[in-house]
CSV table of C-alpha atoms and ligand atoms in Angstrom, one decimal:
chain,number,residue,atom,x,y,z
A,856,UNK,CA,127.9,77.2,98.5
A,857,UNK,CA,124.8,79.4,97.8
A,858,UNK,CA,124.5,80.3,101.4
A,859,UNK,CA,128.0,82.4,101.5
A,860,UNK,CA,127.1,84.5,98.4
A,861,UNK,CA,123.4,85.0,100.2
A,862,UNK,CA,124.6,85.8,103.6
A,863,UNK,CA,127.2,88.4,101.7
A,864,UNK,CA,124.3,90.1,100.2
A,865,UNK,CA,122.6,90.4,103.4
A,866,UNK,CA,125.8,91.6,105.1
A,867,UNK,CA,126.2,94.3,102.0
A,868,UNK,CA,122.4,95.3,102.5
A,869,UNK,CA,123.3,96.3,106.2
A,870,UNK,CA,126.3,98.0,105.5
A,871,UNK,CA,124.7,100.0,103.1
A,872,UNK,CA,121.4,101.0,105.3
A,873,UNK,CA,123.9,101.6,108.3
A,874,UNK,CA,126.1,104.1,108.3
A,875,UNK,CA,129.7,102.9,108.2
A,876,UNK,CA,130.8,104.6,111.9
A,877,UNK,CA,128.0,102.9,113.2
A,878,UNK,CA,128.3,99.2,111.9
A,879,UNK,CA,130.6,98.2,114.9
A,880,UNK,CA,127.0,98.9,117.2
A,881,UNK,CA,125.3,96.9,115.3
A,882,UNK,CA,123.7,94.0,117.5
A,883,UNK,CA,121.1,92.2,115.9
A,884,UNK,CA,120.1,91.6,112.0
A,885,UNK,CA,116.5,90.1,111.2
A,886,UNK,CA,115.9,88.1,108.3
A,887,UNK,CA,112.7,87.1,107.1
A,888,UNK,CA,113.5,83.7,105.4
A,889,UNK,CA,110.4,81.6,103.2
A,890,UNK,CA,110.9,78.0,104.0
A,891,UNK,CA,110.7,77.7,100.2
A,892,UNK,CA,114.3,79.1,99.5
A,893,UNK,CA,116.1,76.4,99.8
A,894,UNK,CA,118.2,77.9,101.7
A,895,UNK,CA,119.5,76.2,105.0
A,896,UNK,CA,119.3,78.7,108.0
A,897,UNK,CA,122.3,76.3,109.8
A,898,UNK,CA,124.1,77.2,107.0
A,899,UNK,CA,122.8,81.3,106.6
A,900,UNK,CA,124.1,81.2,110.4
A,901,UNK,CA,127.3,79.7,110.1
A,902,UNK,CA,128.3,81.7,106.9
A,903,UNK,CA,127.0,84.7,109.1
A,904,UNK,CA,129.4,84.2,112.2
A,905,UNK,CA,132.1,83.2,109.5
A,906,UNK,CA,131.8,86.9,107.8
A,907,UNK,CA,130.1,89.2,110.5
A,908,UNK,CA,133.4,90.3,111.5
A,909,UNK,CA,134.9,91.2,107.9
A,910,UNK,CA,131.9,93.2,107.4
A,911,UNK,CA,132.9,95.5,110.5
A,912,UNK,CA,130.1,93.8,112.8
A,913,UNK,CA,131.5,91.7,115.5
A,914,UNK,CA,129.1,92.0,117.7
A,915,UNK,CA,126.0,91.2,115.7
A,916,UNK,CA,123.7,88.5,115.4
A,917,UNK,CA,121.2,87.4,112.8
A,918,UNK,CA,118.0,86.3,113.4
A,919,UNK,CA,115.9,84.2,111.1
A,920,UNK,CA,112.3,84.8,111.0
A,921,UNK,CA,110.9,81.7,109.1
A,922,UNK,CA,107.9,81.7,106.9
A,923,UNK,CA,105.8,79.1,106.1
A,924,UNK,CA,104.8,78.6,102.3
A,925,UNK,CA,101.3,78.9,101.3
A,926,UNK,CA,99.5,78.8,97.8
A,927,UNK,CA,96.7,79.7,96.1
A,928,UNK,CA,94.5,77.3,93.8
A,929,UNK,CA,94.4,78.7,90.6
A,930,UNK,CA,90.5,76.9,90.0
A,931,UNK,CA,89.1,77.5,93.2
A,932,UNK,CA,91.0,80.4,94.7
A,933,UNK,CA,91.3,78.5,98.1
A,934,UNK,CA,94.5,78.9,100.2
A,935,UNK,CA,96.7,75.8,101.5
A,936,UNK,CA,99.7,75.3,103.5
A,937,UNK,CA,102.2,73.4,101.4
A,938,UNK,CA,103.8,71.2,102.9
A,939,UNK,CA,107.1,69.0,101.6
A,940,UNK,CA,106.6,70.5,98.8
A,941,UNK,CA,103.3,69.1,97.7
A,942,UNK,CA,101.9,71.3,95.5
A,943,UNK,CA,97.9,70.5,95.8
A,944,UNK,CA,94.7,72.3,96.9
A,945,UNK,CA,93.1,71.5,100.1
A,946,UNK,CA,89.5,71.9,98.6
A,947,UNK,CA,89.7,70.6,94.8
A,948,UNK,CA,92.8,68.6,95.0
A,949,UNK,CA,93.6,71.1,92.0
A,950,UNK,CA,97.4,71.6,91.7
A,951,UNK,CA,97.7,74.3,89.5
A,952,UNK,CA,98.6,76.6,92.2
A,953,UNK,CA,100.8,80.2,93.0
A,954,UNK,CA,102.6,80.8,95.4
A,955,UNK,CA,101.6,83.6,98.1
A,956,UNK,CA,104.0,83.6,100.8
A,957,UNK,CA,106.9,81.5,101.3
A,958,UNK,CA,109.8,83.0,99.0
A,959,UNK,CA,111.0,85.6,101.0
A,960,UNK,CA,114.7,86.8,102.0
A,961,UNK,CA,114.4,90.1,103.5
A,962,UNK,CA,116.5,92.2,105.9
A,963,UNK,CA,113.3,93.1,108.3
A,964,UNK,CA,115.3,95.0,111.2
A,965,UNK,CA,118.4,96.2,112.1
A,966,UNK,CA,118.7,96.9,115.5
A,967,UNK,CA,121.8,98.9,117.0
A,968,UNK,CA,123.2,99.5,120.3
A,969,UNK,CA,122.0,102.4,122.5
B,66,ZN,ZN1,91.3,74.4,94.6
């Protein structure tokens, strides 16, 4: 399940940017997550809950911040959503196209208690 090894990394970034005596305050992670991944954020959640607690952080949460995926066209240098993965300009129809936002998995936040 490529999840469980992804939500491990995550749970090894935040120990590592927390200090260890601290983890146990840790109350909310934020995730910024492209909705081109691949990745299932049921799945990111549940293998979260699953491990929070071997990683010294009960009392946490993550939050997924999704983002959408857009491209740009490679001929006309115009910008489109893409959408079910249909890789095609909204101008030119062109579909020679890269990718601007949308492959992102990045810790954003860590917020601790008071
Ligand atoms: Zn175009």
């Amino acid at each position: 399940m490529h999840e469980l090894s992804i939500t491990q990394e995550i749970l090894e970034i935040v120990t590592k940017a927390v200090p260890a005596g601290q983890l146990g305050l840790v109350r909310e992670i934020r995730l910024k997550i492209g909705e081109e991944g691949h990745l299932l954020p049921e799945s990111l959640l549940f293998c979260f809950e699953a491990l929070k607690a071997d990683f010294g952080m009960p009392e946490s949460k993550m939050e997924l911040i999704r983002v959408p995926v857009t491209a740009e066209c490679k001929s006309c240098g115009a910008v489109s959503p893409i959408v079910n993965q249909i890789y095609q300009c909204v101008s030119c129809k062109g579909t020679s196209l890269k990718v601007l936002t949308g492959n992102e998995l990045q810790v954003t936040e860590i917020l601790l208690e008071d």
